[in-house]
Coordinates of C-alpha atoms and ligand atoms in Angstrom, one line a residue:
M17 CA -0.8 -3.2 9.7
N18 CA -3.9 -3.9 7.8
K19 CA -4.4 -1.8 4.9
I20 CA -7.4 -1.3 3.8
L21 CA -7.3 1.6 0.8
E22 CA -4.1 2.6 -0.4
V23 CA -3.9 5.7 -2.5
K24 CA -0.4 5.9 -5.1
D25 CA 0.0 8.4 -6.9
L26 CA -3.4 9.6 -7.8
R27 CA -3.8 12.8 -10.4
T28 CA -7.2 14.4 -10.9
Y29 CA -7.6 17.1 -13.5
F30 CA -9.8 19.0 -14.0
F31 CA -10.2 20.3 -18.3
T32 CA -11.6 23.7 -18.4
N33 CA -12.3 26.8 -20.7
T34 CA -9.5 28.7 -18.7
G35 CA -6.6 25.2 -18.8
T36 CA -6.4 22.0 -16.6
V37 CA -6.7 22.7 -12.9
K38 CA -4.2 20.4 -11.2
A39 CA -6.5 19.7 -8.2
V40 CA -4.9 16.0 -7.4
N41 CA -1.1 15.7 -8.3
G42 CA 0.8 12.7 -7.3
V43 CA -1.1 12.0 -4.0
S44 CA -0.2 8.5 -2.1
F45 CA -1.4 7.6 1.2
F46 CA -2.9 4.7 3.1
V47 CA -5.3 3.9 5.6
C48 CA -5.1 0.7 8.1
K49 CA -8.3 -0.9 8.9
G50 CA -9.7 1.2 12.6
E51 CA -7.6 4.0 11.6
T52 CA -9.0 8.1 11.4
F53 CA -6.6 9.0 8.5
G54 CA -7.6 13.0 8.7
I55 CA -6.2 15.3 5.0
V56 CA -6.1 18.7 6.4
G57 CA -5.4 22.3 4.2
E58 CA -6.8 24.9 3.3
S59 CA -10.1 25.2 0.6
G60 CA -9.1 24.2 -3.1
C61 CA -6.1 21.8 -1.9
G62 CA -7.1 18.8 -3.2
K63 CA -8.9 17.3 -0.1
S64 CA -12.2 16.8 -1.0
Q65 CA -11.5 15.7 -4.6
T66 CA -9.4 13.0 -3.8
C67 CA -12.1 11.7 -1.7
R68 CA -14.4 11.6 -4.3
A69 CA -11.7 9.9 -7.0
I70 CA -11.5 7.1 -3.9
L71 CA -15.7 6.6 -4.1
S72 CA -15.4 7.3 -8.0
L73 CA -16.9 10.0 -7.6
I74 CA -15.1 12.5 -9.7
K75 CA -17.8 14.1 -12.9
K76 CA -17.1 16.0 -15.8
P77 CA -14.8 18.2 -16.9
G78 CA -13.1 16.4 -14.1
K79 CA -10.7 13.3 -14.6
I80 CA -8.4 10.6 -13.0
V81 CA -5.9 10.8 -15.3
G82 CA -3.2 8.1 -13.2
G83 CA -2.0 6.1 -10.1
E84 CA -3.6 3.3 -8.3
I85 CA -7.0 3.3 -5.4
L86 CA -6.5 0.1 -4.5
Y87 CA -9.3 -0.8 -1.9
K88 CA -8.5 -4.2 -0.3
G89 CA -6.1 -5.1 -3.3
Q90 CA -8.4 -4.2 -6.0
D91 CA -8.2 -1.1 -8.0
I92 CA -10.9 0.8 -7.7
I93 CA -9.8 2.7 -11.0
K94 CA -10.0 0.0 -12.8
M95 CA -13.6 -1.4 -11.8
S96 CA -17.0 -1.9 -13.7
Q97 CA -20.0 0.2 -13.0
D98 CA -21.6 -2.4 -11.3
E99 CA -18.2 -3.4 -8.8
L100 CA -18.2 -0.1 -8.2
R101 CA -22.4 0.2 -6.9
R102 CA -21.4 -2.9 -4.9
I103 CA -18.0 -1.2 -3.2
R104 CA -20.2 2.0 -2.7
G105 CA -23.5 0.6 -1.4
K106 CA -21.6 -2.3 1.4
E107 CA -17.7 -1.3 1.9
M108 CA -17.7 2.8 1.3
S109 CA -20.2 5.3 2.5
I110 CA -19.8 9.2 2.4
I111 CA -20.6 11.9 4.3
F112 CA -21.0 15.5 3.2
Q113 CA -20.4 18.5 4.9
E114 CA -24.2 19.5 3.6
P115 CA -27.2 17.1 4.3
M116 CA -29.3 18.2 2.2
T117 CA -27.1 17.5 -1.0
S118 CA -27.0 13.7 -0.1
L119 CA -30.4 14.2 1.8
N120 CA -33.4 13.7 -1.1
P121 CA -35.8 16.4 -0.1
V122 CA -39.1 14.6 -0.9
L123 CA -38.4 11.2 0.6
T124 CA -38.9 10.5 4.3
I125 CA -36.2 8.8 6.8
K126 CA -37.5 5.4 6.3
K127 CA -37.3 5.5 2.5
Q128 CA -34.2 6.6 2.1
M129 CA -32.7 4.3 5.3
F130 CA -34.7 1.6 3.0
E131 CA -33.1 2.1 -0.3
A132 CA -29.9 2.1 1.3
F133 CA -30.5 -1.2 2.1
S134 CA -31.0 -2.3 -1.1
Q135 CA -27.6 -4.5 -1.9
T136 CA -28.4 -6.7 1.7
N137 CA -31.1 -8.8 1.5
M138 CA -32.8 -7.9 5.0
T139 CA -36.9 -8.5 4.9
K140 CA -39.0 -4.9 5.2
Q141 CA -39.2 -5.6 9.3
E142 CA -35.1 -6.2 9.4
K143 CA -34.8 -3.2 7.5
L144 CA -37.0 -1.2 10.2
Q145 CA -35.4 -2.2 12.7
R146 CA -32.3 -1.2 11.7
S147 CA -33.1 1.7 11.1
I148 CA -34.6 2.8 13.8
E149 CA -31.5 1.4 15.8
L150 CA -29.1 3.0 13.4
L151 CA -31.2 6.8 14.1
R152 CA -31.2 5.7 17.7
L153 CA -27.3 5.1 18.0
V154 CA -26.4 8.2 16.3
G155 CA -28.8 10.0 18.9
I156 CA -32.0 11.4 17.1
P157 CA -34.6 11.4 20.4
S158 CA -38.6 9.1 19.3
P159 CA -36.2 7.2 16.2
E160 CA -40.0 4.9 16.0
N161 CA -41.6 8.5 14.6
R162 CA -39.1 9.9 12.9
I163 CA -38.5 7.6 10.9
N164 CA -41.3 8.8 9.3
E165 CA -40.4 13.0 8.7
Y166 CA -38.5 14.6 6.2
V167 CA -35.2 16.3 6.3
H168 CA -36.3 19.7 6.2
Q169 CA -38.9 18.9 9.7
F170 CA -34.9 18.1 11.0
S171 CA -32.5 21.0 12.8
G172 CA -29.0 21.5 11.1
G173 CA -27.2 18.7 13.6
M174 CA -30.6 16.5 13.9
R175 CA -30.1 16.3 9.4
Q176 CA -26.1 15.6 10.2
R177 CA -26.8 13.1 12.6
A178 CA -29.6 11.0 10.0
M179 CA -27.1 11.3 7.0
I180 CA -24.6 9.6 9.1
A181 CA -26.9 7.1 10.1
V182 CA -27.9 6.7 6.2
A183 CA -24.4 6.2 5.3
L184 CA -24.0 3.6 7.9
C185 CA -26.9 1.2 7.0
S186 CA -24.8 -0.4 4.4
Q187 CA -22.3 -1.1 7.4
P188 CA -19.0 0.5 5.4
E189 CA -16.0 -0.3 6.2
L190 CA -14.1 2.8 5.4
L191 CA -16.3 6.1 6.2
I192 CA -15.9 9.2 4.5
A193 CA -16.9 12.5 5.9
D194 CA -15.6 15.1 4.0
E195 CA -15.5 17.9 6.2
P196 CA -18.9 16.7 8.3
T197 CA -18.8 20.0 10.7
T198 CA -18.1 22.7 9.1
A199 CA -21.7 24.0 8.5
L200 CA -22.4 23.9 12.3
D201 CA -22.4 25.9 15.6
V202 CA -19.4 24.8 17.4
T203 CA -21.3 23.1 20.5
I204 CA -23.0 20.8 17.6
Q205 CA -19.9 20.6 15.8
D206 CA -18.3 18.8 18.7
Q207 CA -21.0 16.3 19.4
I208 CA -20.8 15.2 15.7
I209 CA -16.8 14.6 16.3
K210 CA -17.7 12.7 19.6
L211 CA -20.7 10.3 17.9
L212 CA -17.7 9.5 14.8
A213 CA -15.2 8.9 17.2
K214 CA -17.9 6.4 19.2
L215 CA -19.3 5.2 15.7
K216 CA -16.4 4.1 14.8
Q217 CA -15.1 2.1 18.1
E218 CA -18.7 0.3 18.1
L219 CA -18.9 -0.9 14.8
N220 CA -14.4 -0.9 14.2
M221 CA -14.5 1.1 10.8
S222 CA -11.5 3.1 9.1
I223 CA -12.5 6.4 8.4
I224 CA -10.7 9.4 5.9
L225 CA -12.0 12.9 7.8
V226 CA -11.3 15.8 5.6
T227 CA -11.3 18.6 7.4
H228 CA -9.6 22.7 7.4
D229 CA -10.2 22.5 11.2
L230 CA -7.4 21.2 13.0
G231 CA -9.0 21.0 16.6
V232 CA -10.8 18.8 14.4
V233 CA -7.7 16.6 13.9
A234 CA -6.5 16.4 16.9
Q235 CA -9.5 15.5 18.3
M236 CA -10.5 12.5 16.2
C237 CA -7.3 11.9 14.2
D238 CA -4.5 9.2 14.5
R239 CA -2.4 10.2 10.7
V240 CA -3.1 13.4 9.0
A241 CA -2.0 14.4 6.3
V242 CA -1.6 17.8 5.2
M243 CA -2.2 19.1 1.6
Y244 CA -1.4 22.2 -0.2
A245 CA -1.9 23.3 -3.8
G246 CA -3.4 19.3 -5.2
I247 CA -0.3 17.8 -2.8
I248 CA 0.7 16.4 0.3
V249 CA 3.8 18.3 1.7
E250 CA 3.7 16.6 5.1
L251 CA 2.3 13.1 7.0
T252 CA 2.7 11.6 9.9
D253 CA 1.2 10.3 13.0
T254 CA -1.2 13.2 14.6
T255 CA 1.1 14.1 17.9
T256 CA 3.9 14.6 16.2
L257 CA 2.2 17.4 13.6
F258 CA 1.1 19.3 16.2
S259 CA 4.4 19.1 18.3
K260 CA 6.8 18.9 15.8
P261 CA 5.4 19.6 12.3
R262 CA 8.3 19.6 9.9
H263 CA 7.2 21.7 6.9
P264 CA 7.0 25.3 6.9
Y265 CA 3.3 25.3 6.1
S266 CA 2.3 22.5 8.9
Y267 CA 4.5 24.8 11.3
A268 CA 2.9 27.9 10.2
L269 CA -0.3 26.6 10.3
M270 CA 0.5 25.5 14.4
G271 CA 1.9 28.9 15.0
S272 CA -1.1 29.6 13.9
L273 CA -3.1 28.0 16.5
P274 CA -4.7 29.8 19.5
D275 CA -2.8 28.6 23.4
Q276 CA -2.5 29.2 26.5
S277 CA 1.2 30.3 25.8
K278 CA 0.4 33.0 23.5
I279 CA -2.0 34.9 25.3
G280 CA -1.9 38.5 24.5
S281 CA 0.5 37.7 21.6
D282 CA 0.2 38.0 18.3
L283 CA -1.3 34.8 16.3
E284 CA 1.4 34.0 13.3
V285 CA -0.4 34.6 9.9
I286 CA 0.3 32.9 6.6
S287 CA 0.7 35.5 4.1
G288 CA -0.5 35.5 0.4
S289 CA -2.5 32.8 -1.1
P290 CA -2.1 29.7 -2.5
P291 CA -1.0 29.4 -6.3
N292 CA -3.7 28.7 -9.3
L293 CA -3.7 25.1 -9.5
V294 CA -4.4 26.3 -13.9
D295 CA -0.3 27.7 -13.5
M296 CA 1.0 26.2 -11.5
P297 CA 5.1 27.2 -10.5
S298 CA 6.9 24.8 -11.5
G299 CA 9.0 24.5 -8.3
C300 CA 7.6 24.3 -4.1
P301 CA 3.9 25.9 -5.1
F302 CA 4.7 27.0 -1.7
A303 CA 7.5 29.0 -2.2
P304 CA 5.7 32.7 -2.7
R305 CA 4.5 32.5 0.5
C306 CA 7.4 30.3 2.4
K307 CA 9.9 32.7 4.5
Y308 CA 13.0 30.1 4.1
A309 CA 12.4 29.5 0.1
I310 CA 15.6 29.7 -1.5
D311 CA 16.6 29.9 -5.8
I312 CA 15.6 25.9 -6.1
C313 CA 12.6 26.3 -4.4
L314 CA 11.4 28.1 -7.1
K315 CA 13.1 26.1 -9.9
K316 CA 12.3 22.3 -8.6
L317 CA 9.5 21.0 -6.6
P318 CA 10.6 18.8 -3.5
E319 CA 10.3 15.3 -3.4
L320 CA 8.0 13.4 -0.5
V321 CA 10.4 12.3 1.4
A322 CA 10.5 10.0 4.8
I323 CA 12.6 11.8 7.5
E324 CA 11.7 9.4 10.4
K325 CA 9.9 5.9 10.5
G326 CA 6.1 7.0 9.3
H327 CA 7.0 10.7 8.8
L328 CA 7.4 12.4 5.4
T329 CA 7.9 16.2 4.4
R330 CA 8.6 17.4 1.3
C331 CA 11.0 20.3 1.4
H332 CA 14.0 21.8 0.0
R333 CA 15.7 22.6 3.2
L334 CA 15.7 20.0 5.5
E335 CA 18.5 21.2 7.8
I336 CA 16.2 24.6 8.5
V337 CA 13.2 22.4 9.5
S338 CA 14.2 19.7 11.0
K339 CA 15.7 22.0 13.7
F340 CA 12.2 24.0 13.7
P341 CA 11.5 23.8 17.7
G342 CA 8.7 22.1 19.1
I343 CA 4.9 23.3 19.4
I344 CA 3.0 22.1 22.6
A345 CA 0.2 22.7 20.9
D346 CA -2.6 22.6 23.9
T347 CA -4.6 20.1 21.1
T348 CA -7.3 18.5 23.6
T349 CA -9.5 21.5 24.0
K350 CA -11.2 23.6 21.9
K351 CA -9.0 26.8 23.1
S352 CA -7.2 25.1 20.1
R353 CA -9.4 24.8 17.4
G354 CA -8.4 26.8 14.5
D355 CA -9.5 27.2 11.5
I356 CA -7.5 27.2 8.0
D357 CA -9.1 29.8 6.5
A358 CA -9.0 32.2 9.1
Ligands
SF4_415 FE1 9.8 26.9 1.7 FE2 11.5 25.7 0.2 FE3 11.2 24.4 1.6 FE4 9.0 25.1 -0.3 S1 10.8 23.4 -0.5 S2 8.6 24.6 2.3 S3 10.3 27.2 -0.6 S4 11.3 25.8 1.7

């Protein structure tokens, strides 16, 4: 296994007037070359802050207070601003949910793509040729003309494609996609997901895909981490997560997915809401919503342990979760698309 990124015990806190928000509280995982690694969880579970930390994009009042982020063995947290600029310009890119937050409305797409090539020795002509190639690759029609347009002249789906093209200018080895389809309608979502899968194959990239859409995870990811209240509660390959979830939270998520076997019956709902990250309970953060909770769950945070090779879970009641019946989730069609916040 060729690990391109290794995150170890990452802690990112936000020091606010109302207290310390432990947004990411001891997260560890790795991503291999050419792999798509999913991070899934409800809004505010720490998945986006984990990604921002990887690119060293945490802003005040936030701070990385512990852990390591090893990119090809080098700790990003200890890098100088020059080294970070080089890594961000040449090795890693990020695409966001809302293209308008990362694309500049007063610059043409061409100008923005040329800026993204700034770390290369390419001539103007080479930059133009590559920019047009990338716009064509992501499915922008008439790229020779549209490259001279501004982002507001593009539709929602085309903006997303343009943002992906800009992110690919540096030929990143690692692409971080932070909720890349959330703001789009279902048809365009599907097109963007298929586009990312195609680009991954063609460019041999690794992808970290952050989403709260389990259908997107099923379509795209090789392995996946389920986050809850700033920690990983389960980490395994995608097939296992969908068929044999071994944490009560993941199990409830899978139970809330529609599929043909549940037609006519009520879907499971996870009652309650995630804990306040300023005032975290001392035990398992899922305890107030967990129907299997016992006394120890309220007092002690369970360790993340391997129950099978490559399958980690964090629960005091392994004897119960190991007996959860298998779930046959139809993960290949849009019928299974489930939104965690829904
Ligand atoms: Fe539920 Fe306890 Fe397991 Fe937490 S540790 S998920 S509360 S059974």
